[in-house]
Coordinates of C-alpha atoms in Angstrom, one line a residue:
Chain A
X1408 CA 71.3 156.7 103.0
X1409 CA 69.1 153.8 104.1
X1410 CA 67.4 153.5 107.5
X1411 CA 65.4 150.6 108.5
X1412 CA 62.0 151.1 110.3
X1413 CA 60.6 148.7 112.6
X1414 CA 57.0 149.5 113.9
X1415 CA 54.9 147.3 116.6
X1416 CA 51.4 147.4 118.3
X1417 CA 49.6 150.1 116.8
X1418 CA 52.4 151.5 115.2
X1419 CA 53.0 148.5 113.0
X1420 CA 49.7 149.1 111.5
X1421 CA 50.2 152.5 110.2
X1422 CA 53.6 152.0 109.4
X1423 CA 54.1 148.3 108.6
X1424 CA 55.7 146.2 110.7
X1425 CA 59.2 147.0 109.0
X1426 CA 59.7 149.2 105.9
X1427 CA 63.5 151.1 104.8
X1428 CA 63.5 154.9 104.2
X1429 CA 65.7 156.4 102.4
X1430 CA 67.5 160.2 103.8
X1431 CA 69.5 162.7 103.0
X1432 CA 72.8 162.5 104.6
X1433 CA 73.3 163.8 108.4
X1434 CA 69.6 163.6 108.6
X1435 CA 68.4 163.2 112.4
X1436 CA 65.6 161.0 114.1
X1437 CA 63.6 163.7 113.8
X1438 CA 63.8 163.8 110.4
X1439 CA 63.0 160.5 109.7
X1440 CA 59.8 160.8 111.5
X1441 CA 59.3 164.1 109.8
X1442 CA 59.4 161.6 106.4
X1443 CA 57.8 159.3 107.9
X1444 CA 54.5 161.3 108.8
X1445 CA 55.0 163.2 105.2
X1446 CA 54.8 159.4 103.3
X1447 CA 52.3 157.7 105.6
X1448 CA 49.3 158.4 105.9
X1449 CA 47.8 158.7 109.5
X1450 CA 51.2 158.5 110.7
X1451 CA 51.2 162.3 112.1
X1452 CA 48.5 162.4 114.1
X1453 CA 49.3 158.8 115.4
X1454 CA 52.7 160.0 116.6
X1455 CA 52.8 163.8 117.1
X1456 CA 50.3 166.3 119.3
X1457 CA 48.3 168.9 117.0
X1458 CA 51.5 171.5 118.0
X1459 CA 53.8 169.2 116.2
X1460 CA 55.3 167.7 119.9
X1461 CA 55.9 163.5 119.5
X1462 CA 53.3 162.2 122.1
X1463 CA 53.7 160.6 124.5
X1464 CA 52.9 157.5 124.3
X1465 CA 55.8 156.8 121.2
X1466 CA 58.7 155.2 122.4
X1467 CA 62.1 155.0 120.5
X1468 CA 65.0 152.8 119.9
X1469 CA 68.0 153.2 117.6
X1470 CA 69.7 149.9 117.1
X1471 CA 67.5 148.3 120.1
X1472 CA 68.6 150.7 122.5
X1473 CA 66.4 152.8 124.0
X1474 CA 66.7 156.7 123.3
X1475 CA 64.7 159.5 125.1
X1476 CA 62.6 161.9 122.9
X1477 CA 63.1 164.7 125.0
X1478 CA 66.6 165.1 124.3
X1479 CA 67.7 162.2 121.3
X1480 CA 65.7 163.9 118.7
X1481 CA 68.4 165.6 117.0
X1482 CA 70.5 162.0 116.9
X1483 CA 72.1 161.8 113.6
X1484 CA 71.7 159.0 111.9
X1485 CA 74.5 156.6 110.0
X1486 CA 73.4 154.4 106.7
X1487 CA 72.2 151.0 108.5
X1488 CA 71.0 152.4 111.5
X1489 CA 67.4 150.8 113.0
X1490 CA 64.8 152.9 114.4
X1491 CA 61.9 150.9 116.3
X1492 CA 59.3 152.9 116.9
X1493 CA 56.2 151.5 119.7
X1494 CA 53.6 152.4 122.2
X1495 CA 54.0 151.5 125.8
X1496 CA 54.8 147.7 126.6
X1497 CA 52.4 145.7 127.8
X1498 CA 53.3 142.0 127.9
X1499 CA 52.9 139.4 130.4
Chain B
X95 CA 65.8 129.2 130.2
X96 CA 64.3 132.3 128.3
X97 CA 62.1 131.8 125.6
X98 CA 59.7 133.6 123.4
X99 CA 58.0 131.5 120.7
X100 CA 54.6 130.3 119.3
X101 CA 54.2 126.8 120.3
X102 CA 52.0 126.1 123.3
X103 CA 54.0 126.7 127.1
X104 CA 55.0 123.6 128.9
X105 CA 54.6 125.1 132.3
X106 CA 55.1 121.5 133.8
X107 CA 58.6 120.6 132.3
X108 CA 59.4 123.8 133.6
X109 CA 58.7 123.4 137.2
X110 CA 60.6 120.0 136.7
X111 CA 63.8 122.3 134.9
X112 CA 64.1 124.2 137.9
X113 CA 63.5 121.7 140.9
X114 CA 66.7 121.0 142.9
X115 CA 68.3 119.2 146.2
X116 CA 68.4 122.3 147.5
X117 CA 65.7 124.0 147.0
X118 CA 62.7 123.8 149.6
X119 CA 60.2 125.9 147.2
X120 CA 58.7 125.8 143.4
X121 CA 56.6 129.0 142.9
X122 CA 55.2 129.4 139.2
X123 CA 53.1 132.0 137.9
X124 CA 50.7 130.9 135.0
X125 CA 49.0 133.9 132.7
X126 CA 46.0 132.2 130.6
X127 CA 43.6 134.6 128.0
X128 CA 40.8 135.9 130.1
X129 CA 37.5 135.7 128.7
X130 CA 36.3 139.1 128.7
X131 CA 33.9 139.1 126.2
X132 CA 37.1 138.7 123.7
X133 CA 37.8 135.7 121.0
X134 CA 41.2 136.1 121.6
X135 CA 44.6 137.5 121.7
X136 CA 47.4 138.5 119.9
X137 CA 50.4 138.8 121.5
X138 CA 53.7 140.6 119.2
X139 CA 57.0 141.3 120.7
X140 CA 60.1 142.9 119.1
X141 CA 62.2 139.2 119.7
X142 CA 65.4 139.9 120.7
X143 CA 65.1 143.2 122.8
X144 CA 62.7 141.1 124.7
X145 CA 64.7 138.0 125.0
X146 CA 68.1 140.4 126.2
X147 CA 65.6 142.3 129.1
X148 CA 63.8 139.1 130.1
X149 CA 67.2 137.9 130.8
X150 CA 68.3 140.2 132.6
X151 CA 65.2 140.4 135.2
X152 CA 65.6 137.0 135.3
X153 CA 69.7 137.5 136.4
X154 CA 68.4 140.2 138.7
X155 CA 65.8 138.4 140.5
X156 CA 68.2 135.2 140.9
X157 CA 70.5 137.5 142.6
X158 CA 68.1 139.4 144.4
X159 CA 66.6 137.2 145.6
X160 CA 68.8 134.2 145.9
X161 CA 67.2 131.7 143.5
X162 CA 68.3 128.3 142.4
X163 CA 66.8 128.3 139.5
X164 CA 64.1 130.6 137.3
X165 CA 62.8 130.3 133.8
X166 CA 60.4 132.5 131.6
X167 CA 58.5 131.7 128.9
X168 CA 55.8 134.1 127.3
X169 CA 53.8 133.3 123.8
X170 CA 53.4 135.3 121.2
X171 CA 51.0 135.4 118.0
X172 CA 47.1 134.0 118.1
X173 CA 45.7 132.9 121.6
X174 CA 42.8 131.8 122.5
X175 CA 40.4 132.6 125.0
X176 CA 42.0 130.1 128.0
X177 CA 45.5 129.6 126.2
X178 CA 48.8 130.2 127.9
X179 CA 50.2 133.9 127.6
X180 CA 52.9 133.4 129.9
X181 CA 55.0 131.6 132.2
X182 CA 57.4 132.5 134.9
X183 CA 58.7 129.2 137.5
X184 CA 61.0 130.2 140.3
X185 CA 63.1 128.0 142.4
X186 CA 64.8 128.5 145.9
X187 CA 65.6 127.3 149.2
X188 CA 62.6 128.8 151.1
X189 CA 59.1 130.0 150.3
X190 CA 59.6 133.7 150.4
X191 CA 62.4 133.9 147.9
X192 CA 60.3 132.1 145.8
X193 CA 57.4 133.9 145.9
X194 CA 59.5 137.1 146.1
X195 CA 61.3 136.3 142.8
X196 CA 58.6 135.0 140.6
X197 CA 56.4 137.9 141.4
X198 CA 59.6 140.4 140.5
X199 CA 60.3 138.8 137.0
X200 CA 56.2 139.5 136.4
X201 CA 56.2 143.1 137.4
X202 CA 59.3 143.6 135.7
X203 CA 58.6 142.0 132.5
X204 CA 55.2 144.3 132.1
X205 CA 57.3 147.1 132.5
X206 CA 60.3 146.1 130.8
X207 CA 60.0 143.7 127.9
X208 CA 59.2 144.9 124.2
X209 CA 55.7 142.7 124.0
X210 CA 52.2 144.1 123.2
X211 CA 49.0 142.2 123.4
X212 CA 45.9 143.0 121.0
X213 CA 42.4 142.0 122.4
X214 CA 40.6 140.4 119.2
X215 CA 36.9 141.4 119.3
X216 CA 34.5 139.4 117.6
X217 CA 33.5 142.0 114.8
X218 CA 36.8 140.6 113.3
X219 CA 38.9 143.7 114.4
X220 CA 40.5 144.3 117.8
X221 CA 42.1 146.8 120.1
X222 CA 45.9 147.0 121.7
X223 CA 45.7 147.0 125.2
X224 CA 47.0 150.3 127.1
X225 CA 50.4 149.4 127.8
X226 CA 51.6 150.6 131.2
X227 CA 55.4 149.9 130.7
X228 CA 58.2 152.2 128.9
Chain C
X992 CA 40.3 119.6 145.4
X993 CA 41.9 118.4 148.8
X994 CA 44.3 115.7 149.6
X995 CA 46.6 114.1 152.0
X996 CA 48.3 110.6 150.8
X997 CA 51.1 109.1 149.9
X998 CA 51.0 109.1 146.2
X999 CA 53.5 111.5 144.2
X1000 CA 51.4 114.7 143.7
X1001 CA 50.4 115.6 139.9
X1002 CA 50.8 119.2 140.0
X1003 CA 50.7 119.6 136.2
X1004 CA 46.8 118.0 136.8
X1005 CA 46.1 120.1 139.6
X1006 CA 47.6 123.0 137.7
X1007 CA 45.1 122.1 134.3
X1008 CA 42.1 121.4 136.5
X1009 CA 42.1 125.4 138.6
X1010 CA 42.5 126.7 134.8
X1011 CA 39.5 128.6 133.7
X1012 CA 38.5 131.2 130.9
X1013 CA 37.2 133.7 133.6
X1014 CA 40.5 133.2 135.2
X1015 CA 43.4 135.1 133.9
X1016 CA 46.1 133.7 136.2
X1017 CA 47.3 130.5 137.8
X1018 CA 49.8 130.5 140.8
X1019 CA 51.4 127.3 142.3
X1020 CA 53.7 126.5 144.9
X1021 CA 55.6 122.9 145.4
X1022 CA 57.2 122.5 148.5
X1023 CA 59.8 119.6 148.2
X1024 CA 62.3 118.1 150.5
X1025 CA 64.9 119.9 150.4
X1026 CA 68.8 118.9 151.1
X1027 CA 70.0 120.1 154.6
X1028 CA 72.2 117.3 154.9
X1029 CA 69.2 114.7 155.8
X1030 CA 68.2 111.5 154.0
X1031 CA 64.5 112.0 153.9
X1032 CA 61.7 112.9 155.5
X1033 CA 58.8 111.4 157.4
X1034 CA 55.3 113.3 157.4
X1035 CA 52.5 112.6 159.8
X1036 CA 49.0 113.3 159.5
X1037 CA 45.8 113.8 162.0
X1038 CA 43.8 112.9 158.4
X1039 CA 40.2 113.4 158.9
X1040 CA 40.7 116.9 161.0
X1041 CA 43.6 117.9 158.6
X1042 CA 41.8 117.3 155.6
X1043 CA 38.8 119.9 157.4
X1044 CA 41.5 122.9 158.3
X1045 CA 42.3 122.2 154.8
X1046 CA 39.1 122.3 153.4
X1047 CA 38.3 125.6 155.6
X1048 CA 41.4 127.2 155.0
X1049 CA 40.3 126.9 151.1
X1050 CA 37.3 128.4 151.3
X1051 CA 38.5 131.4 153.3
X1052 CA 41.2 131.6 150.5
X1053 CA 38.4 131.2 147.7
X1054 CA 36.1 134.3 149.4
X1055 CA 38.5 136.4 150.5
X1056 CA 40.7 136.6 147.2
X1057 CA 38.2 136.1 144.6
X1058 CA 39.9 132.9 143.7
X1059 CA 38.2 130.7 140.8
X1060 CA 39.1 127.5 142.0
X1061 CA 41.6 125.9 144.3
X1062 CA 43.0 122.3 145.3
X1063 CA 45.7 121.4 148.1
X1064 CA 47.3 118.2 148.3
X1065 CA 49.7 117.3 151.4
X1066 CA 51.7 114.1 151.1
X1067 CA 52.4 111.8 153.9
X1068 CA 55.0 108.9 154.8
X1069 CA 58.5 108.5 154.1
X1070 CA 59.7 111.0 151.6
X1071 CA 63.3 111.4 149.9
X1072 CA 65.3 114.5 149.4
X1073 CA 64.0 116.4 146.5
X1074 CA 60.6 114.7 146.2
X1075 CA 57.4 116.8 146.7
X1076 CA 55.7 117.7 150.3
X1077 CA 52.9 120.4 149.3
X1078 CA 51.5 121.3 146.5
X1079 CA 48.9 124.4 146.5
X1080 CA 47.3 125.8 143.1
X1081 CA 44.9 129.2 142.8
X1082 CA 43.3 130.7 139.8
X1083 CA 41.9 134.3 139.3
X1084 CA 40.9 136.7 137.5
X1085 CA 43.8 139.0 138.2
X1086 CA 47.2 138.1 139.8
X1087 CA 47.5 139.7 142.9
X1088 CA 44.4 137.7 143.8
X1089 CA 46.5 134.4 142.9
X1090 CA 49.5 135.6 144.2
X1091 CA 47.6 136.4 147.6
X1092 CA 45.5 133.3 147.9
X1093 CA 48.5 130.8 147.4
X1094 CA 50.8 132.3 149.7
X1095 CA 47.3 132.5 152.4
X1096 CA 46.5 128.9 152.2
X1097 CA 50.1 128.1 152.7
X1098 CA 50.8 130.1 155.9
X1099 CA 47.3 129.1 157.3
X1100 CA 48.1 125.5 156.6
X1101 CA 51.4 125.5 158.5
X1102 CA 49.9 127.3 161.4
X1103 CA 46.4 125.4 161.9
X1104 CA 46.3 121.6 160.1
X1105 CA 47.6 118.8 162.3
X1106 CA 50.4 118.1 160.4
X1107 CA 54.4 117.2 161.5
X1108 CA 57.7 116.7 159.6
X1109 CA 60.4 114.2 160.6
X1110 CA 63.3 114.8 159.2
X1111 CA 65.1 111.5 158.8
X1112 CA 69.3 111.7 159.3
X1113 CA 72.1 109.4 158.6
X1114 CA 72.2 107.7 161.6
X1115 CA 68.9 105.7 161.0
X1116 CA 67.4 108.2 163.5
X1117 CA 65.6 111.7 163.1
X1118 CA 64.1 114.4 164.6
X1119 CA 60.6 115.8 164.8
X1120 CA 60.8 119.4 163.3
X1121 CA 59.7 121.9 165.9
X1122 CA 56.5 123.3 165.1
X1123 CA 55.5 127.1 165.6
X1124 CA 51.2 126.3 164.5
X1125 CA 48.9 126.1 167.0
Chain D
X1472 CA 35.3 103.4 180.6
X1473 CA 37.3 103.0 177.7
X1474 CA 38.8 106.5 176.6
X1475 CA 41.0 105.9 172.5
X1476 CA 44.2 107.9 173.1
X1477 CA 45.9 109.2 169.3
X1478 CA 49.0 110.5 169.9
X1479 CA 51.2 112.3 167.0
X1480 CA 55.2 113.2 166.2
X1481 CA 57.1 112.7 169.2
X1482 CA 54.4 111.8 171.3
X1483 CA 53.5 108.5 168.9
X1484 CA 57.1 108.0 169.5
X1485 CA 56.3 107.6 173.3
X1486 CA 52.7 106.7 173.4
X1487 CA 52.0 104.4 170.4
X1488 CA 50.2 106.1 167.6
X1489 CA 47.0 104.5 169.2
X1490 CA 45.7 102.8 172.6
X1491 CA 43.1 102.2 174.7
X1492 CA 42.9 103.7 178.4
X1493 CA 40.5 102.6 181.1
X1494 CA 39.3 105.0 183.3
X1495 CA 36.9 105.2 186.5
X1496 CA 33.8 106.9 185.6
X1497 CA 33.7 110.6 185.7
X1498 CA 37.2 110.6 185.2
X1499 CA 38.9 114.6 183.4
X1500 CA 40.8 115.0 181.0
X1501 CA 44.1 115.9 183.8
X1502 CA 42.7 111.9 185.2
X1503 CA 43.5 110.8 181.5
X1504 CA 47.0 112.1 181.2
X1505 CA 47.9 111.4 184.8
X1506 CA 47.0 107.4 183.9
X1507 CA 49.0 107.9 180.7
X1508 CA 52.4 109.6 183.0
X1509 CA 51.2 106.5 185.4
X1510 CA 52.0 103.6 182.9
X1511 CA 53.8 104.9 179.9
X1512 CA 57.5 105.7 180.6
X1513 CA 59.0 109.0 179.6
X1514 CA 55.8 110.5 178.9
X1515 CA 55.7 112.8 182.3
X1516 CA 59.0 114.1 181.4
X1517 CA 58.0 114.7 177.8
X1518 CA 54.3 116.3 179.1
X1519 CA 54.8 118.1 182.3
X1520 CA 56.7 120.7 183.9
X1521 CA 58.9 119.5 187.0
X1522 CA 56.2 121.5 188.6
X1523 CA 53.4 119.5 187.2
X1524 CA 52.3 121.8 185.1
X1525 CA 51.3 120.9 181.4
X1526 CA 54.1 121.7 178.8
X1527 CA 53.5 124.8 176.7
X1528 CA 53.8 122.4 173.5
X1529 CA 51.2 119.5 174.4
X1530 CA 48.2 120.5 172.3
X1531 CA 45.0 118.5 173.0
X1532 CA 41.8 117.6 171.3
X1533 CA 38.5 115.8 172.5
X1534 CA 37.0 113.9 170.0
X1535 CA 38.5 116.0 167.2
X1536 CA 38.1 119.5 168.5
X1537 CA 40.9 121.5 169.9
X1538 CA 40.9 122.2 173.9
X1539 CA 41.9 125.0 175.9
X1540 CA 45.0 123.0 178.4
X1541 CA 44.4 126.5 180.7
X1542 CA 40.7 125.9 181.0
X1543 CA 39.5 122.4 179.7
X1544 CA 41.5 119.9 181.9
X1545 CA 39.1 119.3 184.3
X1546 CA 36.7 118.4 181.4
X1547 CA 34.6 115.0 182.1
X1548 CA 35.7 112.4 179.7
X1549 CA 32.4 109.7 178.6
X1550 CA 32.8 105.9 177.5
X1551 CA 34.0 106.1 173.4
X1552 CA 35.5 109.7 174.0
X1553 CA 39.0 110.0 171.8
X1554 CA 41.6 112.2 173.1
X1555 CA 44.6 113.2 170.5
X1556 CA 47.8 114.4 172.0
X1557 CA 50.3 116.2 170.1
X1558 CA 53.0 118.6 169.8
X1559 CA 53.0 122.2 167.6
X1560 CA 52.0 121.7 164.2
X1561 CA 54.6 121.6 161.8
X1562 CA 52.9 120.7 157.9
X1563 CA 53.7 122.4 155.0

């Protein structure tokens, strides 16, 4: 299946601002940042601590709602879904 | 009126959008780029995320704190140093609801609203400021 | 800048003229005439010593907040419902320090420049709006 | 010797935005406003206190600079002196 990937800030320079990955079936958002850090370079130590935890400072949204990393992780994703993927805001 | 766009901010047709009979009070915040040893800015936001929660502070401060009238307007893409970032007008019938809502929407907004700002340094590359909102 | 007269205030001026590249925001308030079931309103002056509690109540404003510039205007005569009273404008570096200086200069000015508001009522009378400065 | 009397809001209403006073020599500031209840109807009412006493909301200045109706009453006025006469401010 196809998921979109929308990247801003920091993250859209890694990543490109929006870019489509394609996953097994039943794969989770975990596993598309999984492929995601195995396809681009930089992308892994951007996002994730040296033991493999997602830092901090990544924030999430599946179809521009926001999910929490501690426990959204294992979402599985559907063909068409959008993950945006960003540091913290900081408009205004 | 919400809007996120690139044109230049026209804070002054917005304080006239939001005067009314009966309001007493105009309060309007302006955010400019600061020179801090910068070129400039650029400012990216994921649109309509931004444009749904910059709605809805602006619905919670009118209610909050009985507004006639509030409208936001923040700039994205390449600023330079002195250029509008950001605009927030607030109307209502006394001072304090005024001042009360127009700082709200700002707080809120840094906190709330899918935008990033990148300082542009003069050796032609640039950092993203720390944001402090999740 | 600080003014009393009877001209319609340019806020959008005053607003361009406090903007600065060391100054990151800009924060205005408009007081207007607002519709309490009156016609108008009539504003009085003291000029020379309002325009000096003015000019003081600046400069306190500018030290004690940082400010980057300032300007107060204060109309007076015969005003309709709606039109603009008060206009104040501050500039700084940082927000809070706009924020802070606005809302100063406008409480000072209420309490300490020789200023009254008339508040003109259908019947081709009015009344004097009772003061609480000193 | 002439003393210019400004008087503001309610009390322009009742003593003409402007006027001349004359006044004996060594005359205070109490001699001024006693002259002014003397010849200008309605202003003892509006000024004093049954009792005589100056109203809490007269506010007074001598040539431009506020005075203290507790302490500077029996202040000696001099030829060209300007007394302004007003109620609480109200700008703003």
């Amino acid at each position: 299946m196809k998921i979109k990937v929308l990247a801003f800030a920091a993250f859209g320079g890694i990543l490109g601002r929006e870019r489509e990955v394609e996953l097994e079936e039943e794969a989770s958002v975990k596993d598309l940042l999984d492929e995601l850090a195995s396809i681009v370079p930089g992308f892994r130590e951007a996002a994730f601590e040296p033991s493999g935890i997602l830092r901090d400072y990544v924030l999430l949204m599946v179809n521009r709602k926001r999910i929490d990393p501690e426990r959204d992780l294992s979402r599985i994703l559907v063909e068409g879904d959008e993950l945006a993927i960003f540091p913290p805001l900081a408009g205004g | 009126m919400i809007e996120i766009g690139e044109e230049e901010i026209s804070l002054d047709r917005m304080i006239q959008r939001v005067r009314r009979n009966e309001a007493g009070a105009v309060v309007s915040f302006l955010g400019t780029v600061r020179d801090d040893g910068i070129l400039g800015m650029e400012v990216e936001a994921f649109r309509d995320p931004a444009l749904s929660e910059m709605e809805a502070i602006r619905q919670e401060a009118m209610s909050r704190f009985s507004l006639t009238a509030a409208e936001v307007s923040h700039r994205t893409g390449r600023l330079a140093v002195g250029e509008s970032i950001l605009a927030i007008v607030c109307s209502a019938a006394h001072r304090e609801e005024a001042f009360s809502g127009c700082r709200y929407i700002l707080e809120e907004l840094k906190a709330r609203a899918p935008l990033w700002k990148k300082e542009i340094s003069s050796d032609s590359g640039g950092h993203w400021v720390e944001g402090h909102g999740r």
